[in-house]
């Protein structure tokens, strides 16, 4: 039997987020093997439906749109209520969404509500001989990878870690059937309310979504010195991260921390400056595609994980590297 | 205010993880066990809320006998009482079946705010808190860095970091909060605290005590299971950029990143 796949789109302020394209692309790849269809569920404020048809180029066969002022911004209660009802109606075999902060919040509650199995924060998805989902996810902070299987007959849900699934080359000849669905929310069940959105005005990508990260550790010696990392980051279009030592010293805010008790990041390039490479730091950044370490201690453990290393004083190298990157960028 | 903190005992962060011979679990002998670091933020915040609003702090854990150590740690920090949900029927479950057991226990306790860590650092699931909230039929605010309970005790506001900013969310009580670093600095258990903890009540409950059908919890009630564990993909040894001067090495590195790695 062909297995149908649903994905949940993620939007912010009416714009689809990159993770939406990642999950649709992955669903298409799997559906091509099951012979099933891909249906994407898209919730948002009035007008969000205009974004739906475009998902066809990435592999969605159909997009179900729920438009309502109350859905313009994500809230757990309202989204869970609407999506759970739609998923029940469509009864797909597999449901894929992003392991973004929204996706983690929603998927856990949704899985409980639908009595589904859930594999969180996956780095790869596959199918077994019976076309059941096999989800691979890091456990123990990436010290081991687990292939997860689902109990017979349950809805198989997986969230995928941002930046690890490749987005398909859009095929403009494909389009998705767009279906608008009426929204009726049970106001009595809405027990949370979004009071305020305090947007970060730095204009930098969030660490979990950044393509390049320049991180500093205790070797930075002072919060002020992060200025040289900011300058390098500006040239590269990168986001600045930090080790826990730098955060605990008060040099950087908590939200910048990379690692086991910080953020798990998956950039194309991670430049670690004055970071020793403790196991808890590696837990957050070891799945970066390319790792560069600058450290004056040739025995620092970070060099075991780094693709490229420079043994030396970061205060000598960072400003010169910034100039070199500027040159190559202007070529 | 009656505050519940759900805690999990997990291997210490330094633990070398070894895969067992069946390839489906990790070797659990000779492991140093700790309270999940995210749960410490929950214990601390519960104690602060109690200090401000009065009430009690109850710590609940699902786990084998050894998990009492983690509960005692929380009691030594200042929690009032503990409850261990210990039954073979609870073993080898996913976080949803753990959440079912927690929900059954918490339903028997007065509760207005319930803390869970935003994820446990062993299975890294980040699911138990929201699932628990669903099973209790109450709201959740996941991954919070600031909490303020309204003076009438009917609601709270919490700050939740997301990509590109922070959300301020109001939730009606009772409510589940999952904790994130930045919420507070957990206190250490003092020596008198450790002495006192030994005398604090610590109950044990089985699935039967909670009226749970064993087939709905633990491995039997789980919708997922591990098929195979593998070591992480190894990174091939990298290269240390050589050269005479800072300029030469820097130029070389940038060229490698551009021409070879193609990331800039
Ligand atoms: C439960 C738990 C959770 C944790 N979670 C995290 C986490 O999420 N993230 C995290 O990062 N850590 C975490 N840690 C802490 C971790 O164990 C390390 O203490 C921390 O990562 C070390 O930070 P660091 O590398 O910046 O500092 P250090 O280990 O002190 O290393 C500093 C490095 O800088 C180099 N250096 C100094 N000066 C210079 C210079 N001028 N030029 C070049 N190099 C220089 C030194 O050679 C050294 O290698 C956690 C620990 C525990 C117990």
Coordinates of C-alpha atoms and ligand atoms in Angstrom, one line a residue:
Chain A
X1 CA 0.0 0.0 0.0
X2 CA 1.3 3.4 -0.9
X3 CA 2.3 5.3 2.2
X4 CA 1.2 9.0 2.3
X5 CA 3.4 11.5 3.9
X6 CA 2.4 14.8 5.6
X7 CA 4.7 17.7 6.4
X8 CA 4.0 20.7 8.5
X9 CA 5.2 24.0 7.0
X10 CA 6.8 26.6 9.3
X11 CA 6.3 30.3 8.6
X12 CA 7.3 33.4 10.4
X13 CA 5.6 36.8 9.7
X14 CA 4.0 35.2 6.6
X15 CA 7.3 34.0 5.1
X16 CA 8.1 30.3 4.8
X17 CA 11.2 29.3 6.7
X18 CA 14.0 27.2 5.2
X19 CA 13.1 24.2 7.3
X20 CA 9.8 24.0 5.4
X21 CA 11.6 23.4 2.1
X22 CA 13.9 20.9 3.8
X23 CA 11.0 18.8 5.1
X24 CA 9.0 18.9 1.9
X25 CA 12.1 17.9 -0.1
X26 CA 12.8 14.9 2.2
X27 CA 9.1 13.9 2.2
X28 CA 9.2 13.9 -1.6
X29 CA 12.3 11.7 -1.7
X30 CA 10.6 9.2 0.6
X31 CA 7.2 9.3 -1.1
X32 CA 8.9 8.6 -4.5
X33 CA 9.9 5.3 -2.9
X34 CA 6.6 4.5 -1.3
X35 CA 4.5 5.6 -4.3
X36 CA 2.5 7.8 -1.9
X37 CA 1.7 11.4 -2.0
X38 CA 3.0 14.4 -0.1
X39 CA 0.6 16.8 1.7
X40 CA 1.8 19.9 3.4
X41 CA -0.2 21.6 6.1
X42 CA 0.3 25.3 6.3
X43 CA -1.1 27.5 9.0
X44 CA -0.9 31.3 9.2
X45 CA -2.7 34.6 9.2
X46 CA -4.8 35.9 6.3
X47 CA -2.9 35.7 3.0
X48 CA -0.6 32.8 3.9
X49 CA -2.3 30.8 1.3
X50 CA -0.4 32.7 -1.4
X51 CA 2.7 30.8 -0.3
X52 CA 1.2 27.4 -0.8
X53 CA 1.4 26.6 -4.5
X54 CA 5.1 27.3 -4.6
X55 CA 5.7 24.3 -2.4
X56 CA 4.8 22.1 -5.4
X57 CA 8.1 22.8 -7.0
X58 CA 9.8 21.2 -4.0
X59 CA 7.6 18.1 -4.1
X60 CA 4.3 18.8 -2.3
X61 CA 1.3 17.3 -4.2
X62 CA -1.2 19.1 -2.1
X63 CA -1.1 21.9 0.4
X64 CA -3.8 22.3 3.0
X65 CA -4.1 25.9 4.1
X66 CA -5.6 27.1 7.4
X67 CA -5.8 30.9 7.4
X68 CA -7.0 32.8 10.4
X69 CA -5.9 35.9 12.3
X70 CA -5.5 33.7 15.4
X71 CA -3.0 31.6 13.5
X72 CA -0.8 34.4 12.3
X73 CA 1.7 33.7 15.0
X74 CA 2.5 30.2 16.4
X75 CA 0.9 29.2 19.7
X76 CA 1.0 25.6 20.9
X77 CA -2.7 25.4 21.8
X78 CA -4.1 26.7 18.6
X79 CA -1.7 25.1 16.2
X80 CA -1.9 21.7 17.9
X81 CA -5.7 21.8 17.9
X82 CA -6.0 22.7 14.1
X83 CA -3.1 20.4 13.0
X84 CA -4.2 17.4 15.1
X85 CA -7.7 17.6 13.4
X86 CA -6.2 17.8 9.9
X87 CA -3.8 15.0 10.4
X88 CA -6.5 12.8 11.7
X89 CA -8.6 13.6 8.7
X90 CA -5.8 12.9 6.2
X91 CA -4.4 9.9 8.2
X92 CA -1.0 9.8 6.7
X93 CA 1.5 7.0 7.6
X94 CA 4.4 9.4 8.1
X95 CA 4.5 13.0 9.4
X96 CA 7.7 15.1 9.0
X97 CA 8.4 18.5 10.5
X98 CA 11.4 20.5 11.5
X99 CA 13.2 20.3 14.8
X100 CA 13.2 24.0 15.2
X101 CA 12.1 25.6 18.4
X102 CA 8.6 25.7 17.1
X103 CA 8.7 22.2 15.7
X104 CA 10.0 20.7 18.9
X105 CA 7.3 22.3 20.9
X106 CA 4.5 21.3 18.6
X107 CA 5.7 17.8 17.6
X108 CA 5.9 16.6 21.1
X109 CA 2.4 17.7 22.0
X110 CA 1.0 16.6 18.7
X111 CA 2.5 13.1 19.0
X112 CA 1.0 12.8 22.5
X113 CA -2.4 14.0 21.2
X114 CA -2.3 11.6 18.2
X115 CA -0.8 8.7 20.1
X116 CA 2.0 8.7 17.5
X117 CA 5.6 7.6 17.7
X118 CA 8.1 10.4 17.5
X119 CA 11.8 10.5 16.6
X120 CA 13.1 13.9 17.6
X121 CA 15.9 15.9 15.9
X122 CA 16.8 13.4 13.2
X123 CA 19.8 13.7 11.0
X124 CA 18.7 11.1 8.4
X125 CA 15.4 9.4 7.4
X126 CA 15.1 6.1 5.5
X127 CA 12.5 3.4 4.8
X128 CA 12.8 -0.3 5.7
X129 CA 11.7 -3.2 3.4
X130 CA 8.1 -2.7 4.6
X131 CA 8.2 1.0 3.8
X132 CA 8.2 1.9 7.5
X133 CA 10.2 4.9 8.6
X134 CA 13.6 4.4 10.0
X135 CA 14.9 7.6 11.7
X136 CA 18.5 8.2 12.7
X137 CA 19.1 10.6 15.5
X138 CA 22.0 11.5 17.7
X139 CA 21.8 10.6 21.4
X140 CA 24.1 11.2 24.4
X141 CA 25.0 14.5 22.8
X142 CA 26.1 13.0 19.6
X143 CA 28.3 10.3 21.2
X144 CA 26.1 7.7 19.6
X145 CA 23.6 7.6 16.7
X146 CA 20.3 5.6 17.1
X147 CA 18.2 4.1 14.3
X148 CA 14.7 4.4 15.6
X149 CA 11.8 2.1 14.5
X150 CA 8.2 2.6 15.1
X151 CA 5.6 0.3 16.7
X152 CA 3.2 -1.4 14.2
X153 CA 0.3 0.7 13.1
X154 CA 1.1 4.0 14.7
X155 CA 1.6 7.3 13.0
X156 CA 5.3 7.6 12.4
X157 CA 6.5 11.1 13.2
X158 CA 10.0 12.6 12.8
X159 CA 11.4 16.0 13.2
X160 CA 14.6 16.8 11.2
X161 CA 17.4 19.0 12.6
X162 CA 17.7 22.3 10.7
X163 CA 20.4 22.5 8.0
X164 CA 21.1 18.7 7.6
X165 CA 18.5 17.8 5.0
X166 CA 19.2 19.2 1.5
X167 CA 16.6 21.2 -0.2
X168 CA 15.6 19.8 -3.6
X169 CA 16.3 21.7 -6.8
X170 CA 12.9 23.4 -7.4
X171 CA 11.0 22.0 -10.4
X172 CA 8.9 24.9 -11.6
X173 CA 6.8 22.5 -13.8
X174 CA 5.3 21.0 -10.7
X175 CA 2.5 22.6 -8.8
X176 CA 0.6 21.7 -5.7
X177 CA -3.2 21.5 -5.3
X178 CA -4.1 24.1 -2.8
X179 CA -7.0 23.4 -0.5
X180 CA -8.3 26.0 2.0
X181 CA -9.8 24.6 5.1
X182 CA -12.1 26.5 7.5
X183 CA -10.7 27.2 10.9
X184 CA -12.9 27.0 14.0
X185 CA -11.0 27.2 17.3
X186 CA -12.4 26.1 20.6
X187 CA -11.5 29.3 22.5
X188 CA -12.0 27.6 25.9
X189 CA -9.1 25.3 25.2
X190 CA -6.6 28.1 24.5
X191 CA -4.8 28.4 27.7
X192 CA -1.7 30.3 26.5
X193 CA -1.4 33.7 25.0
X194 CA 1.5 35.3 23.1
X195 CA 1.9 38.6 24.8
X196 CA 5.0 39.9 23.0
X197 CA 7.6 39.0 20.4
X198 CA 10.9 40.6 21.2
X199 CA 12.8 40.3 17.9
X200 CA 16.5 40.2 17.9
X201 CA 17.5 43.2 15.8
X202 CA 21.1 42.1 15.2
X203 CA 20.1 41.0 11.7
X204 CA 22.3 37.9 12.2
X205 CA 21.0 34.4 11.7
X206 CA 20.2 32.4 14.8
X207 CA 23.0 30.0 15.7
X208 CA 20.9 26.9 15.0
X209 CA 20.3 28.2 11.4
X210 CA 23.6 29.9 10.7
X211 CA 25.6 28.8 7.8
X212 CA 28.9 30.1 9.2
X213 CA 29.7 30.5 12.9
X214 CA 32.7 32.2 14.5
X215 CA 32.9 31.1 18.2
X216 CA 35.1 32.3 21.0
X217 CA 36.0 30.6 24.3
X218 CA 38.0 31.4 27.4
X219 CA 41.0 32.2 25.2
X220 CA 39.2 35.5 24.2
X221 CA 40.1 36.7 27.7
X222 CA 37.4 39.4 27.9
X223 CA 34.0 40.3 26.5
X224 CA 35.4 43.4 24.8
X225 CA 37.7 41.2 22.7
X226 CA 34.8 39.5 21.0
X227 CA 34.8 42.7 18.8
X228 CA 37.4 41.0 16.6
X229 CA 35.2 38.0 16.2
X230 CA 32.2 40.3 15.3
X231 CA 34.4 41.9 12.6
X232 CA 35.3 38.6 11.2
X233 CA 31.7 37.5 11.3
X234 CA 30.6 40.6 9.5
X235 CA 32.9 39.8 6.6
X236 CA 31.7 36.2 6.4
X237 CA 28.0 36.9 7.1
X238 CA 28.4 34.7 10.1
X239 CA 26.9 34.5 13.6
X240 CA 29.1 34.7 16.7
X241 CA 28.9 31.8 19.2
X242 CA 30.7 31.1 22.4
X243 CA 31.8 28.3 24.7
X244 CA 30.2 27.9 28.2
X245 CA 33.4 29.4 29.8
X246 CA 32.8 32.6 27.8
X247 CA 29.1 32.7 28.7
X248 CA 29.7 31.9 32.4
X249 CA 32.3 34.7 32.5
X250 CA 29.6 37.0 31.4
X251 CA 31.3 37.9 28.1
X252 CA 28.4 36.7 26.0
X253 CA 24.7 36.1 26.6
X254 CA 23.4 32.5 27.3
X255 CA 21.7 32.4 23.9
X256 CA 25.1 32.4 22.3
X257 CA 26.3 29.2 24.0
X258 CA 27.1 26.3 21.8
X259 CA 27.3 22.8 23.4
X260 CA 25.5 20.2 25.5
X261 CA 23.7 22.8 27.6
X262 CA 23.7 25.3 24.8
X263 CA 22.7 25.1 21.2
X264 CA 23.3 22.3 18.8
X265 CA 24.6 23.9 15.6
X266 CA 25.0 22.5 12.0
X267 CA 26.8 25.2 10.0
X268 CA 28.8 24.7 6.9
X269 CA 31.8 26.3 8.6
X270 CA 32.5 26.6 12.4
X271 CA 35.6 28.6 13.4
X272 CA 36.6 27.9 17.0
X273 CA 38.8 30.6 18.5
X274 CA 40.4 30.0 21.9
X275 CA 38.2 27.0 22.6
X276 CA 39.8 23.8 24.0
X277 CA 37.2 21.4 22.6
X278 CA 35.8 19.8 25.7
X279 CA 33.4 17.0 25.2
X280 CA 30.4 19.2 26.2
X281 CA 31.4 21.8 23.6
X282 CA 31.9 19.2 20.9
X283 CA 28.4 17.9 21.6
X284 CA 27.1 21.1 20.2
X285 CA 29.3 21.6 17.1
X286 CA 30.7 18.3 16.1
X287 CA 28.3 17.9 13.2
X288 CA 29.4 21.1 11.6
X289 CA 30.5 20.4 8.0
X290 CA 33.9 22.0 8.2
X291 CA 35.6 22.9 11.5
X292 CA 38.5 25.3 11.9
X293 CA 40.3 25.7 15.2
X294 CA 42.7 28.5 16.2
X295 CA 44.4 27.7 19.5
X296 CA 47.8 28.3 20.8
X297 CA 48.0 24.9 22.5
X298 CA 49.0 22.3 19.9
X299 CA 47.6 19.6 22.2
X300 CA 44.1 21.1 22.6
X301 CA 41.5 18.4 21.9
X302 CA 39.7 20.6 19.4
X303 CA 42.5 19.8 16.9
X304 CA 41.3 16.1 16.9
X305 CA 38.0 17.3 15.5
X306 CA 39.1 20.2 13.3
X307 CA 39.4 19.8 9.6
X308 CA 41.9 22.7 9.5
X309 CA 43.9 24.0 12.4
X310 CA 46.1 26.9 13.2
X311 CA 48.4 26.7 16.2
X312 CA 48.9 30.2 17.3
X313 CA 47.6 33.2 19.2
X314 CA 44.1 34.1 18.1
X315 CA 44.8 37.8 18.6
X316 CA 47.5 37.6 15.9
X317 CA 45.4 35.6 13.5
X318 CA 41.8 36.7 13.6
X319 CA 42.5 40.3 12.3
X320 CA 44.7 39.0 9.5
X321 CA 42.2 36.3 8.6
X322 CA 39.5 39.0 8.5
X323 CA 41.5 40.9 5.9
X324 CA 42.2 37.8 3.9
X325 CA 38.5 36.8 3.8
X326 CA 37.7 40.4 2.7
X327 CA 40.1 40.0 -0.2
X328 CA 38.6 36.7 -1.3
X329 CA 35.1 38.0 -0.9
X330 CA 35.8 41.0 -3.2
X331 CA 37.3 38.8 -5.9
Chain B
X1 CA 1.8 27.2 45.6
X2 CA 2.4 23.5 45.0
X3 CA 5.3 23.0 42.6
X4 CA 6.4 19.7 41.1
X5 CA 9.8 19.1 39.5
X6 CA 10.3 16.2 37.3
X7 CA 13.9 15.0 37.3
X8 CA 15.8 12.3 35.5
X9 CA 19.0 10.6 36.5
X10 CA 21.4 10.5 33.5
X11 CA 25.0 9.5 32.9
X12 CA 27.5 12.2 33.7
X13 CA 28.4 14.4 30.7
X14 CA 32.0 13.1 30.7
X15 CA 30.9 9.5 30.3
X16 CA 32.4 7.5 27.5
X17 CA 29.5 5.9 25.8
X18 CA 29.9 2.2 24.9
X19 CA 27.4 0.3 22.8
X20 CA 26.4 -3.1 24.2
X21 CA 26.9 -6.4 22.4
X22 CA 23.3 -6.5 21.1
X23 CA 23.9 -3.0 19.6
X24 CA 20.6 -1.6 20.9
X25 CA 21.6 0.0 24.2
X26 CA 24.6 1.5 25.9
X27 CA 26.6 -0.2 28.6
X28 CA 25.3 1.1 31.9
X29 CA 27.8 -0.5 34.3
X30 CA 30.4 1.7 36.0
X31 CA 28.7 4.9 35.0
X32 CA 28.7 8.0 37.2
X33 CA 25.1 9.1 37.4
X34 CA 24.0 12.7 37.9
X35 CA 20.7 14.7 37.9
X36 CA 20.0 15.8 34.3
X37 CA 21.7 19.3 34.2
X38 CA 18.5 20.9 32.7
X39 CA 16.5 19.6 35.7
X40 CA 18.7 21.4 38.1
X41 CA 17.4 24.6 36.7
X42 CA 13.9 23.4 37.4
X43 CA 14.7 22.5 41.0
X44 CA 16.3 25.9 41.5
X45 CA 13.4 27.8 40.0
X46 CA 10.9 25.8 42.1
X47 CA 12.8 26.7 45.2
X48 CA 12.8 30.4 44.2
X49 CA 9.1 30.4 43.5
X50 CA 8.5 28.7 46.9
X51 CA 10.7 31.3 48.6
X52 CA 8.6 34.1 47.0
X53 CA 5.1 32.7 47.0
X54 CA 5.2 30.0 49.7
X55 CA 4.0 26.4 49.2
X56 CA 5.8 23.1 48.6
X57 CA 8.3 21.6 46.2
X58 CA 7.8 17.9 45.3
X59 CA 10.4 16.1 43.1
X60 CA 9.2 13.2 41.0
X61 CA 11.4 10.8 39.0
X62 CA 10.8 7.7 36.9
X63 CA 13.6 5.3 37.2
X64 CA 15.3 2.4 39.0
X65 CA 16.3 2.4 42.6
X66 CA 19.5 4.3 41.9
X67 CA 17.5 7.3 40.8
X68 CA 16.8 8.0 44.5
X69 CA 20.3 9.6 44.5
X70 CA 19.1 12.3 42.1
X71 CA 16.0 12.8 44.2
X72 CA 18.1 13.1 47.4
X73 CA 20.2 15.7 45.6
X74 CA 17.1 17.8 44.9
X75 CA 16.0 17.3 48.5
X76 CA 19.4 18.5 49.7
X77 CA 19.0 21.6 47.5
X78 CA 15.8 22.3 49.4
X79 CA 12.9 20.4 47.9
X80 CA 10.4 19.1 50.5
X81 CA 9.6 15.6 49.4
X82 CA 10.3 13.1 46.7
X83 CA 8.5 10.4 44.8
X84 CA 10.2 7.6 42.7
X85 CA 8.1 5.8 40.1
X86 CA 10.0 2.5 40.2
X87 CA 8.6 -0.6 38.5
X88 CA 10.0 -3.0 35.9
X89 CA 6.9 -2.1 33.9
X90 CA 8.4 1.4 33.4
X91 CA 11.7 0.2 32.0
X92 CA 13.0 0.8 28.5
X93 CA 10.2 3.1 27.6
X94 CA 10.3 6.1 25.4
X95 CA 9.7 9.6 26.9
X96 CA 6.0 9.4 26.1
X97 CA 5.5 6.4 28.3
X98 CA 7.6 8.1 31.0
X99 CA 5.4 11.1 30.7
X100 CA 2.3 8.9 31.1
X101 CA 3.7 7.5 34.4
X102 CA 4.6 11.1 35.6
X103 CA 1.1 12.3 34.7
X104 CA -0.5 9.5 36.6
X105 CA 1.6 10.4 39.7
X106 CA 1.1 14.1 39.4
X107 CA -2.7 13.7 39.2
X108 CA -2.5 12.4 42.7
X109 CA -0.6 15.5 43.9
X110 CA -1.7 19.1 44.2
X111 CA 0.1 21.0 41.4
X112 CA 0.1 24.4 40.0
X113 CA 3.5 24.7 38.3
X114 CA 5.4 21.7 37.0
X115 CA 9.0 21.9 35.8
X116 CA 10.8 19.5 33.4
X117 CA 14.2 20.0 31.8
X118 CA 13.9 21.0 28.2
X119 CA 15.6 17.8 27.3
X120 CA 17.4 14.9 29.0
X121 CA 21.0 14.7 28.0
X122 CA 20.9 10.9 27.5
X123 CA 18.2 10.3 25.0
X124 CA 18.1 14.0 23.9
X125 CA 14.4 13.7 23.2
X126 CA 13.0 17.1 24.3
X127 CA 9.5 15.5 24.4
X128 CA 8.6 14.6 27.9
X129 CA 7.5 18.0 29.1
X130 CA 5.0 18.7 26.3
X131 CA 3.7 15.1 26.4
X132 CA 3.2 15.4 30.2
X133 CA 1.3 18.7 29.7
X134 CA -1.0 17.0 27.1
X135 CA -1.7 14.0 29.4
X136 CA -2.5 16.3 32.2
X137 CA -4.7 18.4 29.9
X138 CA -2.9 21.6 30.8
X139 CA -0.8 24.2 28.9
X140 CA 3.0 24.1 28.3
X141 CA 5.6 26.7 27.8
X142 CA 8.8 25.0 26.5
X143 CA 12.4 26.1 26.9
X144 CA 11.9 29.1 29.3
X145 CA 14.6 31.5 30.5
X146 CA 12.4 33.6 32.8
X147 CA 9.3 32.9 34.8
X148 CA 7.0 35.2 36.8
X149 CA 3.9 33.9 38.5
X150 CA 1.1 36.4 38.8
X151 CA 0.2 37.5 42.4
X152 CA -3.2 35.9 42.2
X153 CA -1.6 32.6 41.4
X154 CA -3.9 32.0 38.4
X155 CA -1.4 32.5 35.6
X156 CA 2.3 33.0 34.8
X157 CA 4.3 34.8 32.2
X158 CA 7.4 33.1 30.7
X159 CA 10.1 34.1 28.3
X160 CA 11.0 31.6 25.6
X161 CA 13.9 32.1 23.3
X162 CA 13.3 31.1 19.6
X163 CA 15.3 31.6 16.4
X164 CA 15.7 35.4 16.0
X165 CA 14.3 36.6 19.3
X166 CA 12.3 35.9 22.5
X167 CA 8.6 35.3 23.0
X168 CA 6.7 36.4 26.1
X169 CA 3.9 34.0 26.8
X170 CA 1.1 34.0 29.4
X171 CA -0.2 30.7 30.5
X172 CA -3.0 29.7 32.8
X173 CA -2.1 27.6 35.8
X174 CA -1.6 24.7 36.3
X175 CA 1.1 24.7 33.6
X176 CA 4.2 22.7 32.5
X177 CA 7.4 24.7 32.0
X178 CA 10.5 23.2 30.5
X179 CA 13.7 24.8 31.6
X180 CA 16.7 26.1 29.7
X181 CA 20.1 27.4 30.7
X182 CA 20.0 31.1 31.5
X183 CA 16.9 30.7 33.8
X184 CA 19.0 30.8 36.9
X185 CA 22.2 29.5 38.6
X186 CA 21.3 26.3 40.5
X187 CA 22.5 26.3 44.1
X188 CA 24.7 23.6 45.5
X189 CA 23.4 21.3 48.2
X190 CA 24.9 22.5 51.5
X191 CA 26.1 20.1 54.1
X192 CA 23.2 20.8 56.5
X193 CA 21.0 20.4 53.4
X194 CA 22.4 17.0 52.7
X195 CA 21.9 16.0 56.4
X196 CA 18.3 17.2 56.3
X197 CA 17.6 15.5 53.0
X198 CA 18.1 12.1 54.6
X199 CA 15.0 12.7 56.8
X200 CA 12.7 14.0 54.1
X201 CA 9.9 11.8 52.8
X202 CA 10.6 9.8 49.7
X203 CA 7.8 7.6 48.5
X204 CA 8.0 4.8 45.9
X205 CA 5.2 4.0 43.6
X206 CA 4.6 1.1 41.2
X207 CA 2.5 1.1 38.1
X208 CA -0.2 -0.7 40.1
X209 CA -0.2 2.0 42.8
X210 CA -0.9 4.6 40.1
X211 CA -3.6 2.5 38.6
X212 CA -1.6 2.2 35.3
X213 CA -2.0 -0.8 33.0
X214 CA 1.5 -2.1 32.5
X215 CA 0.9 -2.5 28.8
X216 CA 0.6 1.3 28.4
X217 CA 3.9 2.2 29.9
X218 CA 7.6 1.3 29.6
X219 CA 8.7 -0.7 26.6
X220 CA 5.2 -2.2 26.1
X221 CA 3.6 1.2 25.8
X222 CA 6.3 2.8 23.6
X223 CA 5.7 3.7 20.1
X224 CA 9.3 3.8 19.2
X225 CA 12.3 1.6 19.9
X226 CA 16.0 1.6 19.0
X227 CA 16.8 -0.7 16.2
X228 CA 20.5 -0.1 16.2
X229 CA 23.1 2.1 17.8
X230 CA 26.2 3.2 15.9
X231 CA 29.2 5.3 16.8
X232 CA 29.1 8.8 15.4
X233 CA 30.7 9.2 11.9
X234 CA 34.4 9.7 12.4
X235 CA 35.9 12.8 11.1
X236 CA 39.1 12.2 9.2
X237 CA 42.2 13.7 10.6
X238 CA 42.4 17.4 9.7
X239 CA 45.5 19.3 8.8
X240 CA 47.4 21.9 10.7
X241 CA 48.2 24.8 8.4
X242 CA 51.9 25.3 8.2
X243 CA 53.9 28.4 7.3
X244 CA 56.5 30.9 8.5
X245 CA 54.4 33.9 9.3
X246 CA 50.9 34.8 10.5
X247 CA 50.2 36.3 7.1
X248 CA 51.3 33.2 5.2
X249 CA 49.3 30.8 7.4
X250 CA 46.2 33.0 7.3
X251 CA 46.3 33.3 3.5
X252 CA 46.8 29.5 3.2
X253 CA 43.8 28.8 5.5
X254 CA 41.5 31.1 3.6
X255 CA 42.6 29.6 0.3
X256 CA 41.9 26.1 1.6
X257 CA 38.5 27.1 2.8
X258 CA 37.7 28.7 -0.5
X259 CA 39.3 26.2 -3.0
X260 CA 39.3 22.9 -1.2
X261 CA 36.4 23.0 1.4
X262 CA 34.4 25.4 -0.7
X263 CA 32.7 26.9 2.3
X264 CA 33.5 30.6 1.7
Ligands
LIG1 C1 27.0 19.6 32.7 C2 28.0 20.4 31.9 C3 27.5 21.0 30.7 C4 28.4 21.8 29.9 N1 27.9 22.4 28.8 C5 28.7 23.1 28.0 C6 28.2 23.7 26.8 O1 27.1 23.6 26.5 N2 29.1 24.3 26.0 C7 30.5 24.5 26.4 O2 31.2 25.1 25.6 N3 30.9 23.9 27.5 C8 30.1 23.2 28.4 N4 30.5 22.7 29.5 C9 31.9 23.2 30.0 C10 33.0 22.4 29.4 O3 33.3 21.3 30.1 C11 34.3 23.3 29.3 O4 34.6 23.8 30.6 C12 34.2 24.5 28.4 O5 33.7 24.1 27.1 C13 35.5 25.1 28.2 O6 35.4 26.3 27.5 P1 36.7 26.9 26.6 O7 37.1 25.8 25.7 O8 36.3 28.2 26.1 O9 37.8 27.1 27.8 P2 39.1 26.3 28.1 O10 38.9 24.9 28.2 O11 39.7 27.0 29.3 O12 40.0 26.5 26.8 C14 40.5 27.8 26.4 C15 41.4 27.5 25.3 O13 41.8 28.7 24.7 C16 43.2 28.5 24.3 N5 43.7 29.9 24.3 C17 43.9 30.7 25.4 N6 44.5 31.9 24.9 C18 44.6 31.8 23.6 C19 45.0 32.7 22.6 N7 45.4 33.9 22.9 N8 45.0 32.3 21.3 C20 44.6 31.0 21.0 N9 44.1 30.1 21.9 C21 44.1 30.5 23.2 C22 43.8 27.6 25.3 O14 44.9 27.0 24.8 C23 42.6 26.7 25.6 O15 42.7 25.5 24.8 C24 29.7 21.9 30.3 C25 30.2 21.3 31.5 C26 29.3 20.5 32.2 C27 29.9 19.9 33.4

